[in-house]
C-alpha atoms as a printed R data frame, in Angstrom:
    type eleno elety resid chain resno       x       y      z
1   ATOM     1    CA   UNK     A     1  -0.064   0.025 -0.052
2   ATOM     2    CA   UNK     A     2   1.436   3.272 -0.945
3   ATOM     3    CA   UNK     A     3   1.852   6.068  1.530
4   ATOM     4    CA   UNK     A     4  -0.604   8.791  1.477
5   ATOM     5    CA   UNK     A     5   0.619  12.273  0.036
6   ATOM     6    CA   UNK     A     6  -0.133  14.980  2.752
7   ATOM     7    CA   UNK     A     7  -2.824  17.168  2.013
8   ATOM     8    CA   UNK     A     8  -2.677  21.103  1.025
9   ATOM     9    CA   UNK     A     9  -3.580  22.211  4.651
10  ATOM    10    CA   UNK     A    10  -1.052  20.109  6.209
11  ATOM    11    CA   UNK     A    11   1.594  21.471  3.783
12  ATOM    12    CA   UNK     A    12   0.509  24.968  4.578
13  ATOM    13    CA   UNK     A    13   1.158  24.316  8.196
14  ATOM    14    CA   UNK     A    14   4.468  22.925  7.707
15  ATOM    15    CA   UNK     A    15   5.792  25.411  5.484
16  ATOM    16    CA   UNK     A    16   4.829  28.708  7.204
17  ATOM    17    CA   UNK     A    17   3.839  30.587 10.479
18  ATOM    18    CA   UNK     A    18   0.428  30.486 11.801
19  ATOM    19    CA   UNK     A    19  -1.837  33.218 10.514
20  ATOM    20    CA   UNK     A    20  -2.176  34.816 13.881
21  ATOM    21    CA   UNK     A    21   1.703  35.311 14.280
22  ATOM    22    CA   UNK     A    22   1.732  36.797 10.718
23  ATOM    23    CA   UNK     A    23  -0.717  39.508 11.904
24  ATOM    24    CA   UNK     A    24   1.150  40.222 15.070
25  ATOM    25    CA   UNK     A    25   4.414  40.574 13.098
26  ATOM    26    CA   UNK     A    26   2.734  42.988 10.517
27  ATOM    27    CA   UNK     A    27   1.402  45.175 13.355
28  ATOM    28    CA   UNK     A    28   4.909  45.198 15.064
29  ATOM    29    CA   UNK     A    29   6.462  46.167 11.692
30  ATOM    30    CA   UNK     A    30   4.000  48.962 11.122
31  ATOM    31    CA   UNK     A    31   4.648  50.323 14.425
32  ATOM    32    CA   UNK     A    32   8.297  50.187 14.013
33  ATOM    33    CA   UNK     A    33   7.999  52.038 10.708
34  ATOM    34    CA   UNK     A    34   5.894  54.761 12.299
35  ATOM    35    CA   UNK     A    35   8.257  55.159 15.225
36  ATOM    36    CA   UNK     A    36  11.191  55.674 12.636
37  ATOM    37    CA   UNK     A    37   9.331  58.317 10.837
38  ATOM    38    CA   UNK     A    38   8.482  60.327 14.069
39  ATOM    39    CA   UNK     A    39   4.947  59.798 13.488
40  ATOM    40    CA   UNK     A    40   4.259  58.987 16.940
41  ATOM    41    CA   UNK     A    41   5.821  62.212 18.155
42  ATOM    42    CA   UNK     A    42   2.921  64.673 18.858
43  ATOM    43    CA   UNK     A    43   4.151  68.192 19.051
44  ATOM    44    CA   UNK     A    44   3.468  69.915 22.319
45  ATOM    45    CA   UNK     A    45   0.961  72.931 22.128
46  ATOM    46    CA   UNK     A    46   2.716  76.332 21.862
47  ATOM    47    CA   UNK     A    47   2.559  78.710 24.842
48  ATOM    48    CA   UNK     A    48   0.576  81.852 24.079
49  ATOM    49    CA   UNK     A    49   2.271  84.729 25.712
50  ATOM    50    CA   UNK     A    50   0.118  87.968 25.950
51  ATOM    51    CA   UNK     A    51   2.186  91.298 25.769
52  ATOM    52    CA   UNK     A    52   0.470  94.598 26.954
53  ATOM    53    CA   UNK     A    53   1.721  97.585 25.020
54  ATOM    54    CA   UNK     A    54   0.959 100.943 26.314
55  ATOM    55    CA   UNK     A    55  -0.585 103.316 23.732
56  ATOM    56    CA   UNK     A    56   1.813 106.082 22.481
57  ATOM    57    CA   UNK     A    57   1.352 109.100 24.581
58  ATOM    58    CA   UNK     A    58  -0.048 112.341 22.717
59  ATOM    59    CA   UNK     A    59   2.488 114.764 21.766
60  ATOM    60    CA   UNK     A    60   2.686 117.724 24.423
61  ATOM    61    CA   UNK     A    61   0.976 120.740 23.133
62  ATOM    62    CA   UNK     A    62   3.359 123.664 22.894
63  ATOM    63    CA   UNK     A    63   3.372 125.951 25.673
64  ATOM    64    CA   UNK     A    64   1.281 129.050 24.944
65  ATOM    65    CA   UNK     A    65   3.267 132.226 24.943
66  ATOM    66    CA   UNK     A    66   2.701 134.392 27.827
67  ATOM    67    CA   UNK     A    67  -0.110 137.036 27.304
68  ATOM    68    CA   UNK     A    68   1.190 140.458 26.559
69  ATOM    69    CA   UNK     A    69  -0.641 143.622 27.271
70  ATOM    70    CA   UNK     A    70  -0.561 145.808 24.125
71  ATOM    71    CA   UNK     A    71   0.775 149.011 24.533
72  ATOM    72    CA   UNK     A    72  -1.388 151.873 25.182
73  ATOM    73    CA   UNK     A    73  -2.166 154.045 22.196
74  ATOM    74    CA   UNK     A    74  -1.404 157.630 22.898
75  ATOM    75    CA   UNK     A    75  -1.862 160.663 20.570
76  ATOM    76    CA   UNK     A    76   0.865 163.105 20.677
77  ATOM    77    CA   UNK     A    77   1.002 166.618 19.544
78  ATOM    78    CA   UNK     A    78   3.881 167.196 16.791
79  ATOM    79    CA   UNK     A    79   6.795 169.059 18.585
80  ATOM    80    CA   UNK     A    80   6.832 172.919 18.091
81  ATOM    81    CA   UNK     A    81  10.146 174.732 18.734
82  ATOM    82    CA   UNK     A    82   9.861 176.774 21.989
83  ATOM    83    CA   UNK     A    83  11.578 179.794 20.530
84  ATOM    84    CA   UNK     A    84   9.232 181.323 17.841
85  ATOM    85    CA   UNK     A    85   8.322 184.982 16.777
86  ATOM    86    CA   UNK     A    86   6.043 186.592 14.418
87  ATOM    87    CA   UNK     A    87   4.906 190.107 13.576
88  ATOM    88    CA   UNK     A    88   6.544 193.291 14.693
89  ATOM    89    CA   UNK     A    89   7.264 192.006 18.247
90  ATOM    90    CA   UNK     A    90   7.106 195.667 19.541
91  ATOM    91    CA   UNK     A    91   7.684 195.917 23.295
92  ATOM    92    CA   UNK     A    92   8.155 191.858 23.704
93  ATOM    93    CA   UNK     A    93  10.707 190.373 26.016
94  ATOM    94    CA   UNK     A    94  13.220 188.183 24.292
95  ATOM    95    CA   UNK     A    95  13.943 185.726 26.876
96  ATOM    96    CA   UNK     A    96  12.642 184.154 30.102
97  ATOM    97    CA   UNK     A    97  14.856 186.098 32.342
98  ATOM    98    CA   UNK     A    98  13.823 189.463 30.854
99  ATOM    99    CA   UNK     A    99  10.186 188.398 31.115
100 ATOM   100    CA   UNK     A   100  10.723 187.254 34.793
101 ATOM   101    CA   UNK     A   101  12.371 190.592 35.631
102 ATOM   102    CA   UNK     A   102   9.626 192.614 34.441
103 ATOM   103    CA   UNK     A   103   6.932 190.558 36.317
104 ATOM   104    CA   UNK     A   104   8.866 190.564 39.446
105 ATOM   105    CA   UNK     A   105   8.749 194.433 39.427
106 ATOM   106    CA   UNK     A   106   5.031 194.603 38.874
107 ATOM   107    CA   UNK     A   107   2.487 194.899 41.532
108 ATOM   108    CA   UNK     A   108  -0.059 192.137 41.887
109 ATOM   109    CA   UNK     A   109  -3.626 193.003 41.191
110 ATOM   110    CA   UNK     A   110  -5.754 191.824 44.199
111 ATOM   111    CA   UNK     A   111  -8.931 191.348 42.209
112 ATOM   112    CA   UNK     A   112  -7.586 189.113 39.623
113 ATOM   113    CA   UNK     A   113  -7.468 185.407 39.942
114 ATOM   114    CA   UNK     A   114  -7.336 182.485 37.353
115 ATOM   115    CA   UNK     A   115  -8.773 184.492 34.600
116 ATOM   116    CA   UNK     A   116  -8.364 188.078 33.344
117 ATOM   117    CA   UNK     A   117  -8.586 190.499 30.178
118 ATOM   118    CA   UNK     A   118  -6.462 193.146 29.091
119 ATOM   119    CA   UNK     A   119  -8.036 196.601 29.609
120 ATOM   120    CA   UNK     A   120  -9.186 196.935 25.963
121 ATOM   121    CA   UNK     A   121 -10.549 193.320 26.237
122 ATOM   122    CA   UNK     A   122  -8.730 192.199 22.988
123 ATOM   123    CA   UNK     A   123  -6.614 189.586 25.068
124 ATOM   124    CA   UNK     A   124  -8.265 187.223 27.345
125 ATOM   125    CA   UNK     A   125  -6.184 184.811 29.537
126 ATOM   126    CA   UNK     A   126  -7.183 181.742 31.666
127 ATOM   127    CA   UNK     A   127  -5.038 179.781 34.026
128 ATOM   128    CA   UNK     A   128  -5.755 176.094 33.155
129 ATOM   129    CA   UNK     A   129  -3.836 174.365 36.018
130 ATOM   130    CA   UNK     A   130  -1.173 174.868 38.420
131 ATOM   131    CA   UNK     A   131   1.460 175.156 35.895
132 ATOM   132    CA   UNK     A   132  -0.467 176.132 32.640
133 ATOM   133    CA   UNK     A   133  -2.078 179.231 31.241
134 ATOM   134    CA   UNK     A   134  -3.395 180.123 27.862
135 ATOM   135    CA   UNK     A   135  -4.041 183.589 26.270
136 ATOM   136    CA   UNK     A   136  -6.100 184.419 23.287
137 ATOM   137    CA   UNK     A   137  -6.292 187.419 20.838
138 ATOM   138    CA   UNK     A   138  -9.627 188.239 19.480
139 ATOM   139    CA   UNK     A   139  -8.634 190.761 16.810
140 ATOM   140    CA   UNK     A   140  -5.042 190.662 15.157
141 ATOM   141    CA   UNK     A   141  -4.722 186.890 14.605
142 ATOM   142    CA   UNK     A   142  -1.167 186.094 13.495
143 ATOM   143    CA   UNK     A   143   0.057 184.130 10.412
144 ATOM   144    CA   UNK     A   144   2.142 181.093 11.497
145 ATOM   145    CA   UNK     A   145   5.947 181.445 11.173
146 ATOM   146    CA   UNK     A   146   5.973 177.685 10.436
147 ATOM   147    CA   UNK     A   147   3.719 175.968  8.083
148 ATOM   148    CA   UNK     A   148   3.480 172.892 10.292
149 ATOM   149    CA   UNK     A   149   1.832 174.938 13.171
150 ATOM   150    CA   UNK     A   150  -1.575 174.901 11.483
151 ATOM   151    CA   UNK     A   151  -2.985 171.489 10.736
152 ATOM   152    CA   UNK     A   152  -4.838 171.014  7.373
153 ATOM   153    CA   UNK     A   153  -8.441 171.524  7.441
154 ATOM   154    CA   UNK     A   154  -8.724 174.099 10.317
155 ATOM   155    CA   UNK     A   155  -7.652 177.673 10.944
156 ATOM   156    CA   UNK     A   156  -4.781 179.008  8.980
157 ATOM   157    CA   UNK     A   157  -3.847 181.554 11.476
158 ATOM   158    CA   UNK     A   158  -2.824 181.709 15.164
159 ATOM   159    CA   UNK     A   159  -5.160 183.041 17.631
160 ATOM   160    CA   UNK     A   160  -3.987 181.486 20.927
161 ATOM   161    CA   UNK     A   161  -0.739 180.597 22.880
162 ATOM   162    CA   UNK     A   162  -0.725 177.794 25.422
163 ATOM   163    CA   UNK     A   163   1.954 177.588 28.052
164 ATOM   164    CA   UNK     A   164   2.940 174.485 30.275
165 ATOM   165    CA   UNK     A   165   6.010 173.179 31.790
166 ATOM   166    CA   UNK     A   166   7.246 171.927 28.302
167 ATOM   167    CA   UNK     A   167   7.070 175.251 26.649
168 ATOM   168    CA   UNK     A   168   4.724 177.663 24.878
169 ATOM   169    CA   UNK     A   169   2.795 176.290 22.036
170 ATOM   170    CA   UNK     A   170   1.047 178.589 19.448
171 ATOM   171    CA   UNK     A   171  -2.580 177.392 18.413
172 ATOM   172    CA   UNK     A   172  -4.514 177.712 15.184
173 ATOM   173    CA   UNK     A   173  -7.775 177.704 17.120
174 ATOM   174    CA   UNK     A   174 -11.340 177.529 16.059
175 ATOM   175    CA   UNK     A   175 -12.796 177.582 19.432
176 ATOM   176    CA   UNK     A   176 -12.417 180.162 22.289
177 ATOM   177    CA   UNK     A   177 -11.666 180.289 25.912
178 ATOM   178    CA   UNK     A   178 -13.409 183.655 26.171
179 ATOM   179    CA   UNK     A   179 -16.192 183.844 28.896
180 ATOM   180    CA   UNK     A   180 -17.007 187.467 28.885
181 ATOM   181    CA   UNK     A   181 -16.919 187.789 32.463
182 ATOM   182    CA   UNK     A   182 -13.202 187.937 32.895
183 ATOM   183    CA   UNK     A   183 -11.789 191.024 35.143
184 ATOM   184    CA   UNK     A   184  -9.460 193.704 33.590
185 ATOM   185    CA   UNK     A   185  -5.784 193.472 34.565
186 ATOM   186    CA   UNK     A   186  -4.569 196.898 34.478
187 ATOM   187    CA   UNK     A   187  -1.414 197.899 32.683
188 ATOM   188    CA   UNK     A   188   1.644 197.506 34.672
189 ATOM   189    CA   UNK     A   189  -0.005 194.915 36.982
190 ATOM   190    CA   UNK     A   190   0.602 191.181 37.444
191 ATOM   191    CA   UNK     A   191  -1.527 188.369 38.515
192 ATOM   192    CA   UNK     A   192  -1.720 187.136 41.972
193 ATOM   193    CA   UNK     A   193   0.934 184.441 42.761
194 ATOM   194    CA   UNK     A   194  -0.552 180.982 42.137
195 ATOM   195    CA   UNK     A   195   0.994 177.856 41.226
196 ATOM   196    CA   UNK     A   196   4.109 178.274 38.958
197 ATOM   197    CA   UNK     A   197   2.561 180.629 36.397
198 ATOM   198    CA   UNK     A   198   2.498 184.411 36.527
199 ATOM   199    CA   UNK     A   199   1.433 187.037 33.824
200 ATOM   200    CA   UNK     A   200   1.798 190.751 33.368
201 ATOM   201    CA   UNK     A   201  -0.355 193.141 31.509
202 ATOM   202    CA   UNK     A   202   1.335 196.110 29.575
203 ATOM   203    CA   UNK     A   203   0.099 198.529 26.928
204 ATOM   204    CA   UNK     A   204   2.249 196.627 24.439
205 ATOM   205    CA   UNK     A   205   0.753 193.221 25.167
206 ATOM   206    CA   UNK     A   206   0.634 190.486 27.613
207 ATOM   207    CA   UNK     A   207   3.490 188.432 29.000
208 ATOM   208    CA   UNK     A   208   3.290 185.029 30.841
209 ATOM   209    CA   UNK     A   209   5.931 182.654 32.303
210 ATOM   210    CA   UNK     A   210   5.918 179.183 33.827
211 ATOM   211    CA   UNK     A   211   8.734 178.991 36.522
212 ATOM   212    CA   UNK     A   212   9.342 175.220 36.503
213 ATOM   213    CA   UNK     A   213  10.258 174.772 32.855
214 ATOM   214    CA   UNK     A   214  11.331 178.445 32.596
215 ATOM   215    CA   UNK     A   215   9.368 179.106 29.392
216 ATOM   216    CA   UNK     A   216   6.994 181.834 28.366
217 ATOM   217    CA   UNK     A   217   5.429 183.930 25.830
218 ATOM   218    CA   UNK     A   218   4.387 187.542 24.667
219 ATOM   219    CA   UNK     A   219   0.990 187.979 22.943
220 ATOM   220    CA   UNK     A   220  -0.422 191.186 21.345
221 ATOM   221    CA   UNK     A   221  -2.454 192.312 18.246
222 ATOM   222    CA   UNK     A   222  -0.713 190.852 15.106
223 ATOM   223    CA   UNK     A   223   2.419 189.521 16.956
224 ATOM   224    CA   UNK     A   224   3.689 186.915 19.439
225 ATOM   225    CA   UNK     A   225   7.136 185.613 20.849
226 ATOM   226    CA   UNK     A   226   7.606 182.277 22.616
227 ATOM   227    CA   UNK     A   227  10.782 181.410 24.492
């Protein structure tokens, strides 16, 4: 009797591994492959860092310039020379010293105060302050020795002289200081001492001086002198 040939299944069992072993080996191989490729390394989550940044500060406003007070606006009268003459100047003193000497020799009139007129009434004078006096001529106004004395648009001749500490100033006036009630200052008489001004009435005209500034004037019909 011939021996029986092994069956196909018996040959499979002899020639290879069991199926379960093959599956296990395949799983190990896959795990090794994944490990060699780093597939099993899971990256750690990144830390989130919050940085707080302060907002940029606003640029400083430029400092305001200190407030300044505008200078006060003043109106000045154009300067007029303190030594002027016009007309015939008959009987007029030529300097302050000469005028002061004449006044000192005259007797004061007791009835004359801050205002007076010449005996003819043509010249009227008013003391306008402790150191100021003005005299005005009614007839015989005087052409100005300088064109700049009379401003444009007004009178073109001089009718009044105004005296203060700074000097005597001819005025091309359109107004008048005359009140009509001024007492007469007789010829050869002077005003009562008051303040720093004094006036003398003479037949040739009226002379006034201011003692502090040492200025004065002479005024008559058609003529004047300032010094």
